[in-house]
Tab-separated table of C-alpha atoms in Angstrom:
chain	number	residue	atom	x	y	z
W	1	MET	CA	23.762	-10.323	20.319
W	2	LEU	CA	20.489	-11.189	21.772
W	3	LEU	CA	17.317	-12.299	20.066
W	4	PRO	CA	14.134	-10.656	21.361
W	5	ASP	CA	12.659	-13.997	22.499
W	6	ARG	CA	9.232	-13.090	21.238
W	7	LEU	CA	8.007	-13.718	17.704
W	8	GLN	CA	8.629	-10.767	15.532
W	9	ALA	CA	7.690	-9.820	11.980
W	10	THR	CA	9.564	-7.645	9.384
W	11	TYR	CA	8.451	-7.110	5.761
W	12	TRP	CA	11.163	-8.187	3.205
W	13	PRO	CA	10.565	-6.805	-0.226
W	14	GLY	CA	12.079	-8.623	-3.361
W	15	GLY	CA	11.385	-9.871	-6.834
W	16	ARG	CA	10.157	-8.291	-9.978
W	17	VAL	CA	6.808	-7.070	-8.751
W	18	PRO	CA	5.770	-5.882	-5.189
W	19	SER	CA	3.823	-9.150	-4.643
W	20	ASP	CA	6.866	-11.133	-4.744
W	21	GLY	CA	7.841	-9.908	-1.253
W	22	HIS	CA	7.656	-11.933	1.951
W	23	VAL	CA	6.876	-11.394	5.686
W	24	ALA	CA	9.891	-12.787	7.750
W	25	LEU	CA	8.877	-14.321	11.131
W	26	TRP	CA	11.871	-14.353	13.488
W	27	GLY	CA	12.990	-13.445	17.080
W	28	THR	CA	13.012	-16.783	18.727
W	29	ASP	CA	15.197	-19.847	18.518
W	30	ASP	CA	12.315	-21.726	16.818
W	31	PRO	CA	10.229	-19.186	14.688
W	32	ALA	CA	8.414	-22.001	12.925
W	33	ALA	CA	6.902	-23.330	16.271
W	34	ALA	CA	6.158	-19.836	17.560
W	35	ALA	CA	4.347	-19.119	14.218
W	36	ALA	CA	2.371	-22.263	14.359
W	37	ALA	CA	1.256	-21.355	18.011
W	38	LEU	CA	-0.258	-18.241	16.731
W	39	GLY	CA	-1.889	-19.919	13.668
W	40	LEU	CA	0.617	-18.299	11.275
W	41	PRO	CA	1.843	-20.247	8.147
W	42	PRO	CA	5.228	-21.954	8.707
W	43	GLY	CA	6.806	-20.416	5.591
W	44	LYS	CA	10.372	-21.416	4.467
W	45	LEU	CA	13.713	-21.254	6.271
W	46	ALA	CA	15.723	-18.200	5.472
W	47	GLU	CA	18.277	-15.974	7.145
W	48	LEU	CA	17.025	-12.446	7.611
W	49	PRO	CA	19.678	-9.665	7.240
W	50	THR	CA	18.786	-7.538	10.322
W	51	VAL	CA	20.409	-5.826	13.330
W	52	LEU	CA	20.456	-6.709	16.977
W	53	PRO	CA	21.586	-4.980	20.094
W	54	ARG	CA	25.159	-5.568	20.932
W	55	THR	CA	24.370	-6.392	24.562
W	56	ALA	CA	21.191	-6.414	26.730
W	57	ARG	CA	22.192	-2.801	27.997
W	58	ALA	CA	23.900	-1.346	24.902
W	59	ARG	CA	22.051	1.073	22.827
W	60	GLY	CA	24.258	0.322	19.718
W	61	VAL	CA	23.339	-2.353	17.171
W	62	VAL	CA	25.256	-4.818	15.089
W	63	ALA	CA	24.462	-6.319	11.814
W	64	ALA	CA	23.334	-9.902	12.170
W	65	ASP	CA	21.677	-12.662	10.042
W	66	VAL	CA	19.113	-14.477	12.097
W	67	PRO	CA	17.014	-17.671	11.407
W	68	ALA	CA	13.669	-16.745	10.034
W	69	ARG	CA	10.622	-18.271	8.380
W	70	VAL	CA	9.589	-16.278	5.275
W	71	VAL	CA	5.922	-16.261	4.188
W	72	PRO	CA	4.601	-14.991	0.812
W	73	VAL	CA	3.034	-11.625	1.542
W	74	ARG	CA	-0.509	-12.705	0.457
W	75	SER	CA	-0.600	-15.621	2.724
W	76	ALA	CA	1.070	-13.817	5.392
W	77	ALA	CA	-1.417	-10.816	5.118
W	78	ARG	CA	-4.449	-13.107	5.399
W	79	ALA	CA	-3.095	-14.667	8.593
W	80	LEU	CA	-2.085	-11.328	10.148
W	81	ALA	CA	-5.284	-9.681	9.430
W	82	ALA	CA	-7.014	-12.576	11.249
W	83	LEU	CA	-5.155	-12.023	14.448
W	84	PRO	CA	-6.835	-10.149	17.448
W	85	PRO	CA	-6.076	-6.429	18.048
W	86	PRO	CA	-3.173	-5.828	20.403
W	87	GLN	CA	-5.347	-4.994	23.489
W	88	ASP	CA	-6.983	-8.480	23.308
W	89	TRP	CA	-3.828	-10.512	23.899
W	90	PRO	CA	-3.006	-12.058	27.280
W	91	GLY	CA	0.562	-11.142	28.478
W	92	TRP	CA	1.721	-14.743	28.436
W	93	LYS	CA	0.749	-15.345	24.855
W	94	ARG	CA	1.352	-11.872	23.412
W	95	PRO	CA	3.725	-11.893	20.396
W	96	GLY	CA	6.255	-9.215	19.460
W	97	ASP	CA	5.019	-5.566	18.986
W	98	SER	CA	6.387	-5.704	15.404
W	99	LEU	CA	4.122	-8.645	14.529
W	100	LEU	CA	1.117	-6.915	16.095
W	101	ALA	CA	2.050	-3.840	13.990
W	102	TRP	CA	2.077	-5.705	10.762
W	103	SER	CA	-1.329	-7.205	11.594
W	104	VAL	CA	-2.612	-3.651	11.822
W	105	ALA	CA	-0.886	-2.860	8.574
W	106	ALA	CA	-2.344	-5.895	6.820
W	107	LYS	CA	-5.821	-4.856	7.922
W	108	LEU	CA	-5.451	-1.415	6.758
W	109	ALA	CA	-3.952	-2.368	3.441
W	110	LEU	CA	-6.660	-4.853	2.707
W	111	GLU	CA	-9.181	-2.288	3.556
W	112	LEU	CA	-7.665	0.119	1.078
W	113	VAL	CA	-7.509	-2.473	-1.647
W	114	ALA	CA	-11.095	-3.483	-1.045
W	115	GLY	CA	-12.209	-0.034	-1.489
W	116	GLY	CA	-10.466	0.311	-4.720
W	117	ASN	CA	-7.562	2.466	-3.610
W	118	LEU	CA	-4.877	1.008	-6.037
W	119	ALA	CA	-3.375	2.319	-9.243
W	120	PRO	CA	-1.517	0.737	-12.191
W	121	ALA	CA	2.128	1.431	-12.696
W	122	VAL	CA	5.039	0.548	-14.949
W	123	ARG	CA	8.847	0.687	-14.451
W	124	PRO	CA	11.625	0.291	-16.982
W	125	ALA	CA	13.107	-3.228	-17.291
W	126	GLY	CA	15.570	-2.979	-20.242
W	127	PRO	CA	15.447	-1.517	-23.792
W	128	SER	CA	11.745	-1.282	-24.884
W	129	LEU	CA	10.597	-3.370	-21.908
W	130	GLY	CA	8.728	-2.546	-18.695
W	131	ILE	CA	7.386	-4.222	-15.681
W	132	ALA	CA	3.659	-3.773	-14.931
W	133	TYR	CA	2.523	-3.732	-11.457
W	134	TRP	CA	-0.011	-2.251	-8.988
W	135	ARG	CA	0.412	0.306	-6.088
W	136	VAL	CA	-1.865	1.329	-3.322
W	137	THR	CA	-3.279	4.799	-3.199
W	138	PRO	CA	-3.311	6.060	0.315
W	139	ALA	CA	-6.603	7.448	1.812
W	140	ASP	CA	-6.961	10.995	2.916
W	141	ASP	CA	-7.244	10.275	6.619
W	142	GLY	CA	-3.362	9.913	7.235
W	143	ARG	CA	-3.682	6.599	8.901
W	144	LEU	CA	-0.697	5.102	6.944
W	145	ALA	CA	1.471	7.989	7.864
W	146	THR	CA	0.489	7.613	11.552
W	147	LEU	CA	1.178	3.862	11.457
W	148	ALA	CA	4.555	4.381	9.887
W	149	GLU	CA	5.503	6.742	12.669
W	150	ALA	CA	4.461	4.140	15.251
W	151	LEU	CA	6.170	1.084	13.723
W	152	PRO	CA	8.268	-0.678	16.314
W	153	PRO	CA	12.244	-0.873	15.463
W	154	ALA	CA	11.809	-4.597	14.800
W	155	ALA	CA	9.041	-4.179	12.283
W	156	HIS	CA	11.516	-2.332	9.853
W	157	ALA	CA	14.707	-3.924	11.104
W	158	LEU	CA	15.749	-5.010	7.483
W	159	ARG	CA	19.322	-4.029	6.554
W	160	ARG	CA	19.574	-1.689	3.535
W	161	GLU	CA	21.905	-3.107	0.812
W	162	ASP	CA	22.603	0.484	-0.295
W	163	SER	CA	23.778	1.897	3.047
W	164	ASP	CA	27.169	3.005	1.916
W	165	GLY	CA	29.023	0.906	4.398
W	166	ASP	CA	26.682	1.423	7.443
W	167	ASP	CA	26.073	-2.040	8.692
W	168	GLY	CA	23.425	-0.657	11.155
W	169	ALA	CA	21.221	1.081	8.571
W	170	THR	CA	17.743	-0.364	8.104
W	171	TRP	CA	14.780	0.420	5.998
W	172	PRO	CA	12.887	3.565	7.005
W	173	SER	CA	9.422	2.727	8.438
W	174	GLY	CA	7.519	4.749	5.858
W	175	GLU	CA	9.223	3.149	2.850
W	176	LEU	CA	8.750	-0.333	4.104
W	177	LEU	CA	5.128	0.181	5.047
W	178	THR	CA	4.430	1.489	1.600
W	179	ALA	CA	6.186	-1.482	0.016
W	180	PHE	CA	4.095	-3.717	2.060
W	181	CYS	CA	0.798	-2.041	0.982
W	182	ASP	CA	1.869	-1.957	-2.602
W	183	ALA	CA	2.663	-5.688	-2.440
W	184	LEU	CA	-0.849	-6.370	-1.271
W	185	ALA	CA	-2.471	-4.189	-3.920
W	186	ASP	CA	-0.361	-5.988	-6.656
W	187	GLY	CA	-1.078	-9.475	-5.278
W	188	CYS	CA	-4.816	-8.910	-4.798
W	189	ALA	CA	-5.129	-7.327	-8.245
W	190	ARG	CA	-3.396	-10.228	-10.077
W	191	THR	CA	-5.197	-12.920	-8.056
W	192	GLY	CA	-8.533	-11.279	-8.699
W	193	ALA	CA	-7.955	-11.346	-12.433
W	194	THR	CA	-6.798	-15.038	-12.669
W	195	GLY	CA	-9.048	-17.740	-14.023
W	196	ALA	CA	-9.970	-19.295	-17.197
W	197	ARG	CA	-9.829	-16.704	-20.117
W	198	PRO	CA	-11.023	-17.120	-23.545
W	199	THR	CA	-8.332	-17.594	-26.152
W	200	ALA	CA	-7.659	-14.329	-27.766
W	201	PRO	CA	-5.116	-12.741	-30.167
W	202	ARG	CA	-1.926	-11.350	-28.538
W	203	PRO	CA	-2.678	-7.826	-27.692
W	204	THR	CA	-1.012	-5.287	-30.082
W	205	GLY	CA	-1.764	-1.911	-28.554
W	206	TRP	CA	0.210	-0.426	-25.679
W	207	MET	CA	-2.724	-0.164	-23.413
W	208	GLN	CA	-3.882	-3.797	-24.156
W	209	ARG	CA	-0.321	-5.050	-23.640
W	210	TRP	CA	-0.164	-3.097	-20.232
W	211	LEU	CA	-3.488	-4.362	-18.928
W	212	ALA	CA	-2.445	-8.045	-19.837
W	213	ALA	CA	0.768	-7.712	-17.978
W	214	LEU	CA	-1.083	-6.189	-14.946
W	215	THR	CA	-3.391	-9.256	-14.791
W	216	ALA	CA	-1.091	-12.076	-15.653
W	217	ASP	CA	1.687	-13.933	-13.932
W	218	ASP	CA	4.166	-12.378	-16.378
W	219	PRO	CA	4.509	-8.783	-15.682
W	220	VAL	CA	6.750	-7.962	-18.462
W	221	VAL	CA	5.293	-5.436	-21.114
W	222	GLU	CA	6.735	-4.262	-24.414
W	223	LEU	CA	6.826	-0.485	-24.560
W	224	SER	CA	6.195	1.242	-27.789
W	225	ASP	CA	7.974	4.388	-26.492
W	226	ASP	CA	10.645	4.877	-23.904
W	227	GLY	CA	8.697	7.978	-22.663
W	228	ILE	CA	5.689	5.953	-21.621
W	229	VAL	CA	7.134	5.194	-18.111
W	230	GLU	CA	7.398	8.951	-17.411
W	231	GLU	CA	4.012	9.540	-18.916
W	232	VAL	CA	2.389	6.913	-16.564
W	233	ALA	CA	4.187	8.283	-13.526
W	234	ARG	CA	2.928	11.849	-14.250
W	235	TRP	CA	-0.531	10.465	-14.751
W	236	SER	CA	-0.622	8.426	-11.404
W	237	ALA	CA	1.208	11.082	-9.346
W	238	PRO	CA	-1.786	12.896	-7.890
W	239	VAL	CA	-3.373	9.633	-6.467
W	240	LEU	CA	0.052	8.316	-5.334
W	241	CYS	CA	0.623	11.211	-2.938
W	242	ARG	CA	2.321	9.401	-0.150
W	243	ASP	CA	1.770	11.895	2.765
W	244	GLY	CA	-1.703	10.588	3.004
W	245	HIS	CA	-3.233	14.106	3.218
W	246	ALA	CA	-4.914	15.583	0.252
W	247	GLU	CA	-5.911	19.265	0.127
W	248	ALA	CA	-9.372	18.511	-1.528
W	249	ARG	CA	-11.347	15.546	-2.922
W	250	LEU	CA	-14.482	14.858	-4.943
W	251	CYS	CA	-17.714	14.956	-3.044
W	252	LEU	CA	-20.930	13.491	-4.591
W	253	GLN	CA	-24.262	14.617	-3.185
W	254	LEU	CA	-27.352	12.797	-3.930
W	255	HIS	CA	-30.565	14.842	-3.326
W	256	THR	CA	-34.222	13.827	-2.984
W	257	PRO	CA	-36.692	14.921	-5.820
W	258	HIS	CA	-38.005	18.419	-5.570
W	259	ALA	CA	-41.014	18.708	-3.321
W	260	GLU	CA	-43.378	19.321	-6.335
W	261	HIS	CA	-42.282	15.758	-7.650
W	262	ALA	CA	-42.271	14.032	-4.228
W	263	GLU	CA	-45.187	11.686	-5.039
W	264	ASN	CA	-43.776	10.944	-8.584
W	265	ALA	CA	-42.148	7.521	-8.433
W	266	ASP	CA	-40.183	8.289	-11.534
W	267	ALA	CA	-38.965	11.670	-10.502
W	268	PRO	CA	-35.319	12.039	-10.886
W	269	TRP	CA	-32.853	12.257	-7.893
W	270	PRO	CA	-30.453	15.210	-8.658
W	271	LEU	CA	-26.657	14.302	-8.296
W	272	ALA	CA	-24.415	17.094	-7.528
W	273	TYR	CA	-20.534	17.241	-7.852
W	274	HIS	CA	-18.502	19.329	-5.523
W	275	LEU	CA	-14.714	19.821	-4.696
W	276	GLN	CA	-14.614	19.423	-0.799
W	277	ALA	CA	-11.742	20.435	1.418
W	278	ALA	CA	-10.293	17.527	2.998
W	279	ASP	CA	-9.766	19.210	6.474
W	280	ASP	CA	-13.182	21.067	6.349
W	281	PRO	CA	-16.109	18.895	5.026
W	282	SER	CA	-18.366	21.923	5.188
W	283	LEU	CA	-16.482	23.770	2.565
W	284	LEU	CA	-17.897	22.804	-0.865
W	285	VAL	CA	-17.178	24.312	-4.290
W	286	PRO	CA	-19.543	23.287	-7.106
W	287	ALA	CA	-17.706	21.528	-9.814
W	288	GLU	CA	-18.817	23.721	-12.404
W	289	GLN	CA	-17.032	26.624	-10.764
W	290	VAL	CA	-13.990	24.604	-10.491
W	291	TRP	CA	-14.076	23.859	-14.259
W	292	ASP	CA	-14.874	27.389	-15.143
W	293	THR	CA	-11.765	28.967	-13.527
W	294	GLY	CA	-9.317	26.711	-15.435
W	295	ALA	CA	-6.643	28.073	-13.064
W	296	ALA	CA	-3.789	26.011	-11.449
W	297	SER	CA	-5.149	27.109	-7.992
W	298	LEU	CA	-8.513	28.060	-6.665
W	299	ARG	CA	-9.032	30.658	-4.043
W	300	VAL	CA	-11.968	29.992	-1.854
W	301	LEU	CA	-12.820	31.672	1.600
W	302	GLY	CA	-9.261	32.905	2.078
W	303	ARG	CA	-7.501	29.610	1.289
W	304	SER	CA	-5.859	28.370	-1.841
W	305	VAL	CA	-6.368	24.751	-3.245
W	306	GLY	CA	-3.770	23.494	-5.662
W	307	ASP	CA	-4.728	21.521	-8.811
W	308	PRO	CA	-8.479	21.800	-8.217
W	309	GLN	CA	-9.369	20.218	-11.555
W	310	GLU	CA	-7.095	17.359	-10.836
W	311	SER	CA	-8.583	16.723	-7.432
W	312	LEU	CA	-12.026	16.385	-9.056
W	313	VAL	CA	-10.822	13.351	-11.230
W	314	ARG	CA	-8.681	11.521	-8.986
């Protein structure tokens, strides 16, 4: 079994909420020194359950536990996002491709979070209890899907615990990238909500309890109804479409005042709402037409758009 001999990075999910995950730095005999040379946090010592080539020429892999330094995802993302792009590295200093790939992932995930592309969620955690957390909502441009396809093997070389006896099974790249983005969404949302808060009575309503759990260190929330988890999942499903390609989206058009009111400083600026095809920005359908149809699909210029009303309110 041979180590890559360049610093690698692998995301390692874990904990009650996505933001409890870590980025594992590994691939050299001294990953702490290699991380320090790149300005990355040293993290804590751990053993990463990964896979390595059996020999230098063999294509087969074997399960291995390798020394690693694990860094909390928020700290790791800040440092990874600050690294130069892959083309700017000199060959003698260039880290492993997996680390550069997670640098790109950190920049993209932080961009999505900064743009408000996140949604609250809840999962069951026992009788009448749930875990509140945040997930990222993919953009319509397909960049996450493209990045997932391009992730080097070492970037997702984390062994699956549920691999049915296959010691060489690792996390699929798309699943691990999604978990990483969700971790940053959860971490940023919770961090942004911290600070001194006025003393208030304990929230009693379900929505108030959910909000409190989404913005507090303790993510546990009491569920008033066991069906709430499924209701939240159905509610958030449209914006959590994980293929990264939406059929249509809301388009807002702000128009200048009409010509007869051009010299009036108080003249209104009309705001128009449209449904816009994601792959053809020139195809616009007025929002009132979408609502008037009330149908599960909308036929426009020979093409069908599913759930048009849902697309308007995402």
